[in-house]
Coordinates of C-alpha atoms and ligand atoms in Angstrom, one line a residue:
X1 CA 42.5 94.5 -70.7
X2 CA 43.6 93.1 -67.4
X3 CA 45.4 89.9 -66.2
X4 CA 44.6 87.4 -64.3
X5 CA 46.9 84.9 -62.2
X6 CA 46.6 80.6 -62.6
X7 CA 48.6 78.6 -60.1
X8 CA 50.8 76.2 -62.6
X9 CA 51.6 72.3 -60.8
X10 CA 54.4 72.9 -59.3
X11 CA 52.7 76.1 -57.0
X12 CA 53.9 79.2 -58.9
X13 CA 51.6 82.1 -59.9
X14 CA 51.4 82.9 -64.3
X15 CA 50.1 85.7 -64.9
X16 CA 47.8 85.6 -68.2
X17 CA 46.0 88.8 -70.4
X18 CA 42.1 88.0 -69.8
X19 CA 40.2 85.5 -71.9
X20 CA 43.5 83.3 -72.4
X21 CA 43.1 79.5 -72.7
X22 CA 44.4 76.2 -71.9
X23 CA 46.7 76.7 -74.8
X24 CA 48.3 80.7 -74.6
X25 CA 48.6 78.9 -70.9
X26 CA 50.9 76.5 -71.9
X27 CA 52.9 78.8 -74.4
X28 CA 53.6 81.3 -71.9
X29 CA 54.5 78.2 -69.6
X30 CA 57.1 77.9 -72.8
X31 CA 56.6 77.7 -76.7
X32 CA 57.4 74.6 -76.3
X33 CA 54.7 73.2 -74.2
X34 CA 52.7 75.3 -76.6
X35 CA 53.2 73.4 -79.1
X36 CA 52.6 69.5 -77.2
X37 CA 49.4 70.3 -75.6
X38 CA 46.7 68.5 -76.2
X39 CA 44.7 69.0 -74.0
X40 CA 44.2 70.5 -70.0
X41 CA 43.9 69.7 -66.0
X42 CA 41.5 72.2 -64.2
X43 CA 40.8 71.7 -60.9
X44 CA 40.7 67.4 -61.2
X45 CA 38.4 68.2 -64.7
X46 CA 39.4 68.3 -68.4
X47 CA 39.3 70.1 -71.5
X48 CA 40.5 71.0 -73.9
X49 CA 42.9 74.0 -75.5
X50 CA 40.6 76.3 -76.0
X51 CA 39.7 76.8 -73.3
X52 CA 39.4 79.9 -72.0
X53 CA 40.9 79.7 -67.9
X54 CA 39.4 81.5 -64.8
X55 CA 41.1 83.5 -61.9
X56 CA 42.6 81.3 -59.9
X57 CA 42.3 78.4 -61.8
X58 CA 45.2 75.1 -60.7
X59 CA 46.0 74.7 -64.5
X60 CA 47.7 71.2 -65.4
X61 CA 48.9 71.2 -70.0
X62 CA 48.1 67.7 -71.2
X63 CA 50.7 66.2 -73.3
X64 CA 51.4 62.8 -75.1
X65 CA 52.7 62.1 -72.1
X66 CA 50.2 62.7 -69.4
X67 CA 48.7 59.8 -68.5
X68 CA 45.4 60.8 -69.8
X69 CA 46.2 61.8 -72.7
X70 CA 45.3 58.4 -75.3
X71 CA 41.5 58.0 -73.6
X72 CA 41.8 62.1 -75.3
X73 CA 43.2 60.8 -78.0
X74 CA 41.0 57.8 -78.2
X75 CA 38.1 59.4 -78.2
X76 CA 38.5 62.1 -80.0
X77 CA 40.0 58.7 -83.0
X78 CA 35.8 57.4 -82.5
X79 CA 34.7 61.3 -83.2
X80 CA 36.9 61.1 -86.7
X81 CA 35.6 57.1 -87.4
X82 CA 31.5 58.7 -86.6
X83 CA 32.4 61.7 -89.0
X84 CA 33.7 58.8 -91.5
X85 CA 30.6 56.8 -91.7
X86 CA 27.7 59.9 -91.5
X87 CA 30.4 60.7 -95.2
X88 CA 30.2 57.1 -96.1
X89 CA 26.7 56.0 -95.0
X90 CA 24.3 59.0 -95.0
X91 CA 21.4 57.3 -93.7
X92 CA 23.2 55.9 -90.8
X93 CA 22.3 56.9 -86.9
X94 CA 24.6 57.7 -84.2
X95 CA 24.7 55.9 -80.6
X96 CA 28.0 56.8 -78.7
X97 CA 31.0 56.6 -78.9
X98 CA 34.2 56.5 -75.9
X99 CA 37.1 55.4 -76.0
X100 CA 37.7 51.8 -73.8
X101 CA 41.7 50.2 -73.0
X102 CA 43.4 50.2 -75.8
X103 CA 41.8 51.7 -78.6
X104 CA 37.9 53.5 -79.0
X105 CA 34.6 51.9 -80.5
X106 CA 30.7 53.4 -82.3
X107 CA 27.9 52.3 -81.6
X108 CA 26.3 52.9 -85.1
X109 CA 22.5 51.7 -86.5
X110 CA 22.3 51.3 -90.1
X111 CA 20.9 48.9 -92.5
X112 CA 23.1 46.6 -93.1
X113 CA 26.2 45.1 -91.2
X114 CA 29.1 46.8 -91.5
X115 CA 32.0 44.5 -94.1
X116 CA 35.4 44.2 -94.3
X117 CA 35.5 46.8 -96.5
X118 CA 33.3 49.1 -95.8
X119 CA 36.3 49.0 -91.8
X120 CA 38.7 50.1 -95.0
X121 CA 36.5 52.8 -97.2
X122 CA 36.4 54.4 -93.6
X123 CA 39.7 54.2 -92.4
X124 CA 40.4 55.9 -95.6
X125 CA 37.7 58.4 -95.3
X126 CA 39.1 58.4 -91.7
X127 CA 43.6 59.6 -93.0
X128 CA 41.0 62.3 -95.1
X129 CA 40.2 64.1 -92.3
X130 CA 43.2 64.0 -90.3
X131 CA 44.0 65.4 -93.4
X132 CA 41.9 68.3 -92.7
X133 CA 43.7 68.9 -89.6
X134 CA 40.5 70.1 -88.1
X135 CA 39.8 72.1 -84.8
X136 CA 37.3 70.5 -82.2
X137 CA 34.8 72.9 -82.3
X138 CA 33.2 73.7 -79.0
X139 CA 29.6 74.6 -77.9
X140 CA 27.2 74.9 -75.1
X141 CA 23.4 75.2 -75.6
X142 CA 20.2 74.4 -73.9
X143 CA 18.4 71.0 -74.4
X144 CA 16.0 72.6 -75.8
X145 CA 18.7 73.7 -78.3
X146 CA 20.7 70.8 -78.2
X147 CA 17.2 68.6 -79.0
X148 CA 16.5 70.5 -82.3
X149 CA 19.9 70.7 -83.0
X150 CA 19.8 66.8 -82.8
X151 CA 16.6 66.4 -84.9
X152 CA 16.5 62.5 -87.5
X153 CA 19.0 60.9 -84.2
X154 CA 16.5 59.6 -82.0
X155 CA 19.8 57.6 -80.1
X156 CA 21.8 61.3 -79.5
X157 CA 17.5 62.4 -78.8
X158 CA 16.8 60.1 -76.3
X159 CA 20.2 60.5 -74.3
X160 CA 20.3 64.5 -74.8
X161 CA 16.5 63.3 -72.6
X162 CA 18.0 62.3 -69.7
X163 CA 19.9 64.3 -68.9
X164 CA 19.2 66.7 -66.4
X165 CA 16.6 70.0 -66.5
X166 CA 18.5 74.1 -67.3
X167 CA 22.1 72.2 -67.8
X168 CA 23.6 73.8 -70.5
X169 CA 24.7 70.6 -73.4
X170 CA 27.5 70.7 -75.1
X171 CA 28.5 69.9 -77.9
X172 CA 31.4 68.9 -80.5
X173 CA 31.6 69.9 -84.4
X174 CA 34.4 68.9 -86.0
X175 CA 33.5 69.6 -90.0
X176 CA 30.6 67.9 -91.4
X177 CA 29.6 66.0 -87.9
X178 CA 28.1 67.1 -85.3
X179 CA 28.4 65.2 -81.8
X180 CA 26.7 65.3 -78.3
X181 CA 30.0 65.3 -75.6
X182 CA 31.8 66.4 -72.2
X183 CA 35.0 66.6 -74.1
X184 CA 37.6 66.5 -74.5
X185 CA 39.5 66.9 -77.8
X186 CA 42.4 67.1 -79.2
X187 CA 42.8 70.3 -79.9
X188 CA 42.5 69.6 -84.4
X189 CA 42.9 66.2 -86.1
X190 CA 45.7 66.5 -86.8
X191 CA 46.5 65.5 -83.9
X192 CA 45.8 61.9 -83.9
X193 CA 48.5 60.3 -86.0
X194 CA 48.1 56.3 -85.9
X195 CA 45.0 54.8 -85.4
X196 CA 43.4 51.5 -87.5
X197 CA 39.9 50.3 -87.4
X198 CA 39.6 46.6 -85.8
X199 CA 36.6 45.3 -85.9
X200 CA 32.4 45.0 -86.5
X201 CA 30.0 43.0 -83.7
X202 CA 27.0 44.3 -83.3
X203 CA 26.1 45.5 -79.9
X204 CA 22.3 45.8 -78.7
X205 CA 21.3 49.6 -78.1
X206 CA 21.6 50.3 -74.0
X207 CA 23.0 46.6 -73.6
X208 CA 19.6 46.4 -73.7
X209 CA 18.3 43.0 -75.6
X210 CA 15.3 44.8 -75.8
X211 CA 16.1 47.7 -77.7
X212 CA 17.4 48.2 -81.6
X213 CA 20.9 46.2 -82.1
X214 CA 23.2 48.3 -83.5
X215 CA 26.6 47.5 -85.5
X216 CA 30.3 48.6 -83.6
X217 CA 33.5 49.3 -85.4
X218 CA 35.9 48.9 -82.8
X219 CA 39.0 51.5 -83.2
X220 CA 43.1 51.4 -82.4
X221 CA 44.8 54.8 -81.5
X222 CA 48.6 55.6 -80.7
X223 CA 50.4 58.7 -80.7
X224 CA 53.6 57.2 -83.4
X225 CA 53.3 54.6 -85.3
X226 CA 55.7 52.7 -84.2
X227 CA 53.4 52.1 -81.3
X228 CA 50.5 51.1 -83.1
X229 CA 52.7 49.0 -85.1
X230 CA 53.9 47.4 -81.4
X231 CA 49.9 46.9 -80.0
X232 CA 49.6 44.8 -84.3
X233 CA 51.9 42.4 -83.2
X234 CA 51.3 42.1 -79.3
X235 CA 48.4 41.3 -80.6
X236 CA 49.2 38.6 -83.5
X237 CA 51.9 36.8 -80.2
X238 CA 49.6 36.7 -77.8
X239 CA 46.9 35.2 -80.2
X240 CA 49.7 32.8 -81.6
X241 CA 50.4 32.2 -77.4
X242 CA 46.8 31.9 -75.8
X243 CA 46.8 29.2 -73.5
X244 CA 44.0 27.8 -74.3
X245 CA 45.3 26.4 -77.7
X246 CA 49.0 25.5 -76.9
X247 CA 47.2 23.7 -73.9
X248 CA 45.4 21.6 -76.9
X249 CA 48.4 21.6 -79.0
X250 CA 50.5 20.1 -76.3
X251 CA 47.8 18.7 -74.5
X252 CA 48.3 19.8 -71.3
X253 CA 43.7 19.6 -70.2
X254 CA 40.7 20.4 -70.9
X255 CA 38.0 21.5 -69.8
X256 CA 34.6 18.8 -70.0
X257 CA 31.0 20.6 -71.0
X258 CA 29.6 17.6 -69.2
X259 CA 31.3 18.0 -65.7
X260 CA 30.8 21.7 -66.4
X261 CA 32.5 25.4 -67.5
X262 CA 35.5 27.1 -65.1
X263 CA 36.6 23.1 -63.7
X264 CA 39.6 21.4 -65.4
X265 CA 41.3 17.9 -66.1
X266 CA 44.2 18.2 -66.4
X267 CA 46.0 15.5 -68.5
X268 CA 49.7 13.5 -67.8
X269 CA 52.2 16.7 -69.0
X270 CA 49.7 19.6 -67.6
X271 CA 49.8 17.5 -64.4
X272 CA 53.4 16.6 -65.3
X273 CA 54.8 19.8 -64.8
X274 CA 52.6 21.2 -61.9
X275 CA 53.4 18.8 -59.3
X276 CA 57.0 19.6 -60.5
X277 CA 56.2 23.2 -59.7
X278 CA 54.4 22.5 -57.1
X279 CA 57.9 19.5 -55.4
X280 CA 59.8 22.8 -56.2
X281 CA 57.7 25.1 -54.7
X282 CA 57.4 22.8 -51.0
X283 CA 61.5 21.9 -51.4
X284 CA 61.9 26.3 -50.8
X285 CA 59.2 27.0 -48.1
X286 CA 60.4 24.1 -46.2
X287 CA 64.2 26.2 -46.4
X288 CA 61.9 29.8 -45.3
X289 CA 60.3 27.4 -41.9
X290 CA 56.8 27.1 -43.6
X291 CA 54.6 23.7 -42.3
X292 CA 52.8 22.0 -44.9
X293 CA 48.9 21.9 -43.9
X294 CA 46.0 19.6 -45.9
X295 CA 42.8 20.1 -45.0
X296 CA 38.9 19.2 -45.5
X297 CA 38.0 20.3 -49.6
X298 CA 34.0 19.8 -47.4
X299 CA 33.0 21.1 -44.4
X300 CA 30.0 21.6 -42.5
X301 CA 27.5 25.5 -42.9
X302 CA 28.3 25.8 -39.6
X303 CA 32.1 27.1 -40.0
X304 CA 31.5 29.5 -43.5
X305 CA 28.8 30.7 -40.3
X306 CA 31.2 31.6 -37.9
X307 CA 33.5 33.3 -41.4
X308 CA 31.0 35.2 -42.6
X309 CA 31.2 33.5 -45.9
X310 CA 27.9 32.6 -45.1
X311 CA 26.3 35.8 -45.6
X312 CA 29.4 38.0 -47.2
X313 CA 29.9 34.9 -50.1
X314 CA 27.4 32.2 -50.9
X315 CA 26.1 33.5 -53.9
X316 CA 30.7 32.3 -54.8
X317 CA 29.7 28.5 -53.0
X318 CA 28.9 25.2 -54.4
X319 CA 26.8 24.7 -50.5
X320 CA 24.2 21.4 -51.0
X321 CA 21.9 19.6 -48.1
X322 CA 23.4 15.9 -46.2
X323 CA 20.1 14.0 -46.1
X324 CA 20.3 12.5 -42.1
X325 CA 17.7 10.1 -42.5
X326 CA 13.8 9.8 -40.8
X327 CA 13.3 13.2 -38.5
X328 CA 16.5 14.1 -38.2
X329 CA 16.9 17.7 -40.0
X330 CA 19.0 17.7 -42.9
X331 CA 22.8 19.1 -42.4
X332 CA 23.9 22.3 -44.0
X333 CA 27.5 21.8 -46.3
X334 CA 29.4 23.8 -48.5
X335 CA 32.6 22.9 -50.3
X336 CA 35.2 24.6 -49.7
X337 CA 35.9 29.0 -52.2
X338 CA 39.0 30.0 -49.8
X339 CA 42.1 27.7 -47.0
X340 CA 42.2 29.6 -44.5
X341 CA 39.0 28.6 -42.4
X342 CA 41.2 26.0 -42.0
X343 CA 43.9 27.3 -41.7
X344 CA 42.7 28.9 -38.2
X345 CA 41.4 25.6 -37.3
X346 CA 44.2 24.0 -36.9
X347 CA 45.7 26.9 -34.6
X348 CA 43.0 26.5 -32.6
X349 CA 43.4 23.6 -32.8
X350 CA 45.7 23.4 -29.3
X351 CA 47.1 26.0 -26.7
X352 CA 49.5 27.7 -28.5
X353 CA 52.2 29.8 -26.9
X354 CA 53.9 33.0 -28.7
X355 CA 57.1 30.7 -29.0
X356 CA 55.2 29.3 -31.6
X357 CA 55.0 32.4 -33.3
X358 CA 55.0 33.2 -36.1
X359 CA 53.5 30.4 -36.9
X360 CA 53.7 29.5 -40.9
X361 CA 50.9 26.9 -42.4
X362 CA 51.0 26.5 -45.8
X363 CA 49.1 24.0 -48.3
X364 CA 48.5 23.9 -51.9
X365 CA 44.4 23.9 -51.2
X366 CA 41.1 23.3 -54.1
X367 CA 38.8 25.4 -53.6
X368 CA 35.6 26.5 -56.2
X369 CA 33.8 29.0 -56.6
X370 CA 30.9 30.0 -58.8
X371 CA 32.2 32.4 -60.7
X372 CA 29.4 33.7 -63.4
X373 CA 29.5 31.9 -66.6
X374 CA 30.6 34.9 -69.3
X375 CA 33.9 34.9 -66.9
X376 CA 35.3 32.1 -66.8
X377 CA 38.1 32.4 -68.9
X378 CA 40.2 29.1 -69.6
X379 CA 43.0 28.7 -66.8
X380 CA 42.9 32.8 -65.9
X381 CA 39.5 31.9 -64.8
X382 CA 38.3 28.4 -63.6
X383 CA 35.6 28.0 -61.7
X384 CA 38.3 26.1 -59.3
X385 CA 41.2 25.8 -58.8
X386 CA 44.3 25.2 -56.2
X387 CA 46.0 28.8 -55.0
X388 CA 50.1 28.7 -53.1
X389 CA 48.6 29.9 -50.5
X390 CA 49.9 29.9 -46.7
X391 CA 48.8 31.5 -43.5
X392 CA 50.5 33.7 -40.7
X393 CA 49.8 33.7 -37.0
X394 CA 51.7 36.2 -35.7
X395 CA 52.4 39.2 -33.7
X396 CA 51.9 43.1 -34.4
X397 CA 55.2 43.1 -33.9
X398 CA 55.9 40.0 -35.9
X399 CA 54.1 41.7 -39.0
X400 CA 57.0 43.0 -40.7
X401 CA 59.9 40.8 -40.0
X402 CA 57.3 37.8 -42.7
X403 CA 56.9 40.2 -44.9
X404 CA 60.2 40.5 -45.6
X405 CA 60.3 37.3 -46.0
X406 CA 57.6 36.8 -48.4
X407 CA 58.7 40.1 -50.7
X408 CA 62.0 37.5 -50.0
X409 CA 59.8 34.5 -51.8
X410 CA 58.1 36.9 -54.3
X411 CA 62.0 37.4 -55.2
X412 CA 63.0 34.7 -55.4
X413 CA 59.6 32.6 -57.5
X414 CA 60.1 35.9 -59.9
X415 CA 63.7 35.9 -61.0
X416 CA 64.0 32.0 -61.7
X417 CA 59.9 32.6 -64.2
X418 CA 61.8 36.2 -65.2
X419 CA 59.2 38.3 -64.3
X420 CA 59.9 41.5 -63.9
X421 CA 57.2 42.9 -60.8
X422 CA 55.3 46.2 -59.2
X423 CA 54.2 46.5 -55.8
X424 CA 50.7 48.6 -54.6
X425 CA 49.5 49.0 -51.6
X426 CA 45.9 49.5 -50.0
X427 CA 44.4 50.7 -47.5
X428 CA 41.5 50.6 -45.3
X429 CA 38.8 51.3 -46.6
X430 CA 35.1 53.3 -46.2
X431 CA 33.1 50.0 -45.0
X432 CA 36.3 47.3 -42.6
X433 CA 36.0 45.3 -39.0
X434 CA 38.6 46.2 -37.0
X435 CA 40.3 48.6 -34.2
X436 CA 41.9 51.2 -36.6
X437 CA 44.2 50.9 -34.3
X438 CA 45.3 47.3 -35.5
X439 CA 44.9 48.8 -39.0
X440 CA 47.4 51.7 -37.9
X441 CA 50.0 49.2 -36.8
X442 CA 49.5 46.8 -40.0
X443 CA 48.9 49.1 -42.7
X444 CA 51.9 50.4 -42.0
X445 CA 54.1 48.1 -41.3
X446 CA 53.2 46.9 -44.5
X447 CA 54.8 49.8 -45.3
X448 CA 58.1 49.2 -43.6
X449 CA 58.5 45.9 -44.9
X450 CA 58.6 46.7 -47.9
X451 CA 61.0 50.2 -47.9
X452 CA 63.1 47.9 -45.8
X453 CA 63.1 45.8 -48.8
X454 CA 63.6 47.6 -51.5
X455 CA 61.1 47.9 -53.4
X456 CA 59.0 51.5 -54.8
X457 CA 55.3 51.0 -54.2
X458 CA 52.4 52.3 -55.1
X459 CA 49.8 53.3 -52.8
X460 CA 46.1 52.2 -53.5
X461 CA 43.6 54.5 -50.9
X462 CA 41.2 52.6 -49.1
X463 CA 41.5 49.2 -51.7
X464 CA 42.2 47.1 -48.9
X465 CA 39.3 44.5 -48.4
X466 CA 36.8 45.1 -46.0
X467 CA 38.8 42.7 -43.2
X468 CA 43.3 44.9 -43.9
X469 CA 44.9 46.0 -46.0
X470 CA 47.0 44.9 -48.4
X471 CA 50.4 44.3 -50.8
X472 CA 49.9 43.3 -54.7
X473 CA 52.7 42.4 -56.9
X474 CA 51.6 42.8 -60.8
X475 CA 53.8 40.5 -63.2
X476 CA 55.2 42.1 -66.8
X477 CA 55.2 38.7 -69.2
X478 CA 57.6 38.3 -72.4
X479 CA 54.8 40.6 -74.7
X480 CA 54.1 43.4 -72.1
X481 CA 51.4 42.1 -70.5
X482 CA 50.6 42.9 -67.4
X483 CA 49.0 40.1 -64.0
X484 CA 48.0 40.5 -61.0
X485 CA 49.8 37.1 -59.1
X486 CA 50.8 37.5 -55.6
X487 CA 48.8 38.8 -52.2
X488 CA 50.2 39.5 -48.6
X489 CA 47.1 40.5 -46.0
X490 CA 46.6 41.3 -43.6
X491 CA 43.0 39.7 -40.8
X492 CA 42.1 40.9 -38.6
X493 CA 38.3 39.7 -39.2
X494 CA 39.4 35.1 -39.0
X495 CA 41.4 35.7 -36.2
X496 CA 38.6 37.1 -34.3
X497 CA 35.6 34.8 -35.7
X498 CA 36.8 32.4 -34.6
X499 CA 38.1 33.7 -31.2
X500 CA 42.3 32.2 -31.8
X501 CA 44.5 33.9 -29.9
X502 CA 48.2 33.0 -28.0
X503 CA 49.6 32.8 -24.9
X504 CA 52.3 35.8 -23.6
X505 CA 55.6 35.6 -22.0
X506 CA 53.2 37.1 -18.6
X507 CA 50.1 34.6 -18.4
X508 CA 47.8 36.5 -20.4
X509 CA 46.1 35.8 -24.2
X510 CA 45.4 37.7 -26.7
X511 CA 44.5 38.5 -30.7
X512 CA 47.5 37.0 -33.1
X513 CA 48.1 38.6 -36.9
X514 CA 46.7 36.6 -39.8
X515 CA 48.4 37.3 -42.9
X516 CA 47.6 35.6 -45.6
X517 CA 49.4 35.1 -48.8
X518 CA 50.2 33.9 -51.9
X519 CA 53.0 34.0 -54.5
X520 CA 51.3 31.8 -57.7
X521 CA 47.6 33.0 -56.4
X522 CA 46.2 29.9 -58.8
X523 CA 48.1 27.2 -59.9
X524 CA 45.9 27.2 -63.1
X525 CA 45.8 31.2 -64.3
X526 CA 49.9 30.9 -63.4
X527 CA 50.0 27.9 -65.2
X528 CA 48.1 29.5 -67.9
X529 CA 50.1 32.8 -68.2
X530 CA 52.7 30.8 -67.7
X531 CA 51.9 29.0 -71.3
X532 CA 51.7 32.5 -73.1
X533 CA 54.6 34.1 -71.3
X534 CA 56.8 30.9 -72.1
X535 CA 54.5 30.4 -75.2
X536 CA 54.5 26.8 -74.5
X537 CA 58.3 26.9 -74.7
X538 CA 58.9 26.3 -70.7
X539 CA 62.7 26.2 -69.4
X540 CA 64.0 23.1 -69.4
X541 CA 63.6 22.5 -65.6
X542 CA 59.9 22.7 -65.4
X543 CA 59.0 21.2 -69.0
X544 CA 57.2 18.1 -69.0
X545 CA 58.8 15.8 -71.2
X546 CA 62.6 17.1 -70.6
X547 CA 63.9 14.7 -73.5
X548 CA 62.4 12.3 -76.6
X549 CA 64.9 9.0 -77.8
X550 CA 64.4 8.7 -81.2
X551 CA 65.5 5.2 -82.5
X552 CA 66.4 5.1 -86.0
X553 CA 65.2 1.5 -86.3
X554 CA 63.0 -0.6 -84.8
X555 CA 66.3 -2.7 -83.7
X556 CA 66.8 0.2 -81.7
X557 CA 63.8 -0.2 -80.2
X558 CA 64.8 -2.0 -76.6
X559 CA 68.1 0.6 -76.0
X560 CA 66.2 3.5 -76.5
X561 CA 63.9 1.7 -73.5
X562 CA 67.0 1.1 -71.3
X563 CA 67.8 5.0 -72.2
X564 CA 64.2 6.5 -70.8
X565 CA 64.1 3.4 -67.8
X566 CA 67.3 4.8 -66.8
X567 CA 66.9 8.5 -67.3
X568 CA 62.7 8.5 -65.7
X569 CA 65.0 7.0 -62.1
X570 CA 67.5 9.1 -62.3
X571 CA 64.3 12.3 -61.7
X572 CA 64.8 13.5 -66.2
X573 CA 61.4 13.6 -67.4
X574 CA 61.6 11.0 -70.9
X575 CA 59.5 9.5 -73.6
X576 CA 60.7 7.7 -75.6
X577 CA 59.2 8.5 -80.0
X578 CA 58.0 4.2 -81.0
X579 CA 55.8 5.5 -84.6
X580 CA 57.4 4.5 -87.2
X581 CA 57.8 7.3 -89.0
X582 CA 60.6 9.4 -91.2
X583 CA 63.2 11.1 -89.1
X584 CA 62.0 14.6 -89.9
X585 CA 58.5 14.2 -89.0
X586 CA 60.2 12.7 -85.4
X587 CA 62.0 15.9 -85.6
X588 CA 59.2 17.8 -86.1
X589 CA 56.9 17.2 -83.6
X590 CA 59.2 17.2 -80.8
X591 CA 59.9 21.2 -82.1
X592 CA 56.0 21.2 -82.2
X593 CA 55.9 19.8 -78.1
X594 CA 59.0 22.5 -77.8
X595 CA 60.9 19.2 -76.1
X596 CA 64.1 20.8 -74.9
X597 CA 66.2 17.6 -76.2
X598 CA 66.5 14.8 -78.7
X599 CA 67.5 11.6 -78.2
X600 CA 68.5 10.0 -81.3
X601 CA 70.2 6.4 -80.7
X602 CA 71.4 4.7 -83.8
X603 CA 74.1 1.7 -83.8
X604 CA 76.8 3.3 -82.5
X605 CA 74.9 4.3 -79.4
X606 CA 73.7 1.4 -78.9
X607 CA 77.3 0.2 -78.3
X608 CA 78.6 3.0 -76.9
X609 CA 75.9 3.1 -74.5
X610 CA 75.9 7.2 -75.8
X611 CA 73.2 9.0 -76.5
X612 CA 73.7 11.6 -80.1
X613 CA 71.9 14.9 -78.1
X614 CA 70.6 17.2 -80.2
X615 CA 69.3 20.8 -77.8
X616 CA 65.7 22.8 -79.4
X617 CA 67.7 25.6 -79.8
X618 CA 71.3 25.1 -80.3
X619 CA 70.4 21.3 -83.0
X620 CA 73.3 18.8 -82.7
X621 CA 75.7 19.1 -79.5
X622 CA 76.9 15.5 -79.8
X623 CA 77.3 12.9 -78.6
X624 CA 77.4 12.0 -75.2
X625 CA 76.8 8.9 -72.9
X626 CA 73.6 8.8 -71.0
X627 CA 74.5 8.9 -67.6
X628 CA 76.3 12.9 -68.7
X629 CA 73.2 13.7 -70.5
X630 CA 71.6 12.7 -67.4
X631 CA 73.5 15.6 -64.7
X632 CA 73.4 18.5 -67.9
X633 CA 69.7 18.3 -67.4
X634 CA 69.2 17.7 -63.8
X635 CA 71.8 20.9 -63.6
X636 CA 69.8 22.8 -64.9
X637 CA 67.6 23.1 -61.5
X638 CA 66.0 27.2 -60.9
Ligands
ZN1 ZN1 33.8 63.4 -77.6
ZN2 ZN1 43.8 32.7 -46.4

C-alpha cells in the first residue's frame, strides 16, 4: 500500500500507510498516545479515532487532557443515556442530546414524566452499556436513506428535513441505538468512566412553546470518579453557600416584589458591611492619588444622546418624561445606566492642562439597568447596583503606568480576599470606533503594562468593546468557581463625543485618553460572591457584627450595654444579646450568625471591667479588659 504523509502539531511530518485512521496515527506517534486517543482534530474539525486520514492532513490527537475532551465525553454519554432510555421505554421519541457546561442532556418524547426511580434504572442500564465497551460506529447516508432510517421518529425526521439537500448525513450506531449526529464520539462506550444523571425538567421541542413538551434528562460525566465526586461536592457546597439563602439567614438584604425584581434592600447588617468595604477602599484610593466625585442619578436625555447611550442602550435604560407645564414640550430624562458621562462632565467643567493629567476620579456610583427578568439573579445580576467606578483621563504615554497602578490595586484587593486571579486582554472587534493608531497604542499599552507588572494573560481576539480594548480579571473562589470581576477599559469614544481636551506644554489642544476601571465591578455582585466565597463567615474586619455581648443574668444588662457602647466608640461593631434565653441558645445563635467573637459578662467581669472572650473558631480564649479586646479586633484590619 502506498504511504501518505500527515503533519503533526510540532511541525514535523509523519508517514503512514494509506487508509490509516486517526487511531493508527496516534499509535504511530507513540503506543501510549494510541491508548490515550479519544478523537482527532484535523484542521479545526474534530473527528473520530476511526476517521481515515488523507495525505497532507494536519492532525492533532485529542486525549483526556485536551480542552475539547470533556465535550466529546459528555456528548457520548448523552448517546449512552438515549440507548438506555430506548431499552427501558421502547415507545420513547428522541429529540436532541448535546453536551453543555458540566454535563449533557437528552430530550425524550414520553407519555409521562420520568421519576427519580426511572433515573436510577436508566443509570443502571447505562452502566451495563458502558461495561460492554460498544463501538460508536459512524456511517454516512443520503437524505432519503436517513429519512427511512428514522422511520417512526418524527422529531429526528424533522431535523433531517432541515438539513441542506445533497449533503451526506452522518449517523452513529452503538448497539441498540442509531442516532443522527455529526460526531465525534469517544471510540467506545467503555471510555465513559464516571457519570451521573442529575435531574429531569420539561422542555419544549426547539424551545417553542407551541410545540410538544419533552422530558429533558440532565447528566454529568467525567474522566475520573474523583472528578465526579468533586463536582457533586461542589454543587452541594454551592447550594449551602447560595448568597440568597445566606442573605436571609444572616439578615443582610432582601428583594421586594412590591418594588420590582432586581432591586436590593440592604438591611442594617448588609448596609454596615457594604459601608465598611466602601470606606476601606476609599481610603486606599486617596493614598493612590484618586479623588472622589459624586454625580447625579438622573440626567436630561441630551447627556445620553451625546454619549450615544440613547441610540445604543436605551432598551436597558429607565427613561421618563417630565411635564414642563402648559404649552411647553415635555422634557426627556433618564436614570443613569453608567457613571462615565458624569465623570466626563466633571472633567469638562474646567480648562484642563497637561499638568492636571493623569486625573483619577472615583465614584461609588449607583446605576440602573433594565435587565430582562429571566437574567436577574439575586445580587449577582441586579437591576440597580453600585459600581466602584473610576475614570482616569491621561495622555497616551501615561496609559502604561496608570494600568500598572490599577494592576497593583487589583493585586492588593484580590490578596486581601484570598482570591487567585487571571487576566485576559480583549482586542479590536470588527465594528469599532477610533483611529487604528489609537487602537494600536492602547492595546499595546495594556499588554506592556501586564508584561511589566508580571501578570500572564490570554488574548481574546476581537472581543473588545466597540470603543476600546480592555483587560478582564477573573477570580477563582473558595470552591473553585470562576467569576469575572475587574475590568480595565480604554475608551476612544466618550472623549470624542463630549469633545474634551487638555492644553499641552506647547499650547495646543489634545484629546486625552479615558480609562474606565472597576475592581469589584458591582458592589452588589461582589457582595454576593463574597458571601458564597466565605460561606457568610466574613473576615473579622468586614463582619457586620464583630462581637456580641452576652450578659449571664439580668443584673449584668447594664454592664453589657456599657461594654457595647465603649466598643462601638472605638470602632468595633457590637451587639448585645439581651433576650432571656439559655446560654447555649445564645452561643448557637452567635455561631449561626457567624459572629467572630462572643463576650460573656457576669459578676466577675463586671467587677474587673473585663470580658470572657469566645472565638467563633477557637472557642474560649480567656478573659481580657474591654480595651484590650477592642485593640485586638481593630488590629485585624487588612
Ligand atoms: Zn453524537
Ligand atoms: Zn466608565
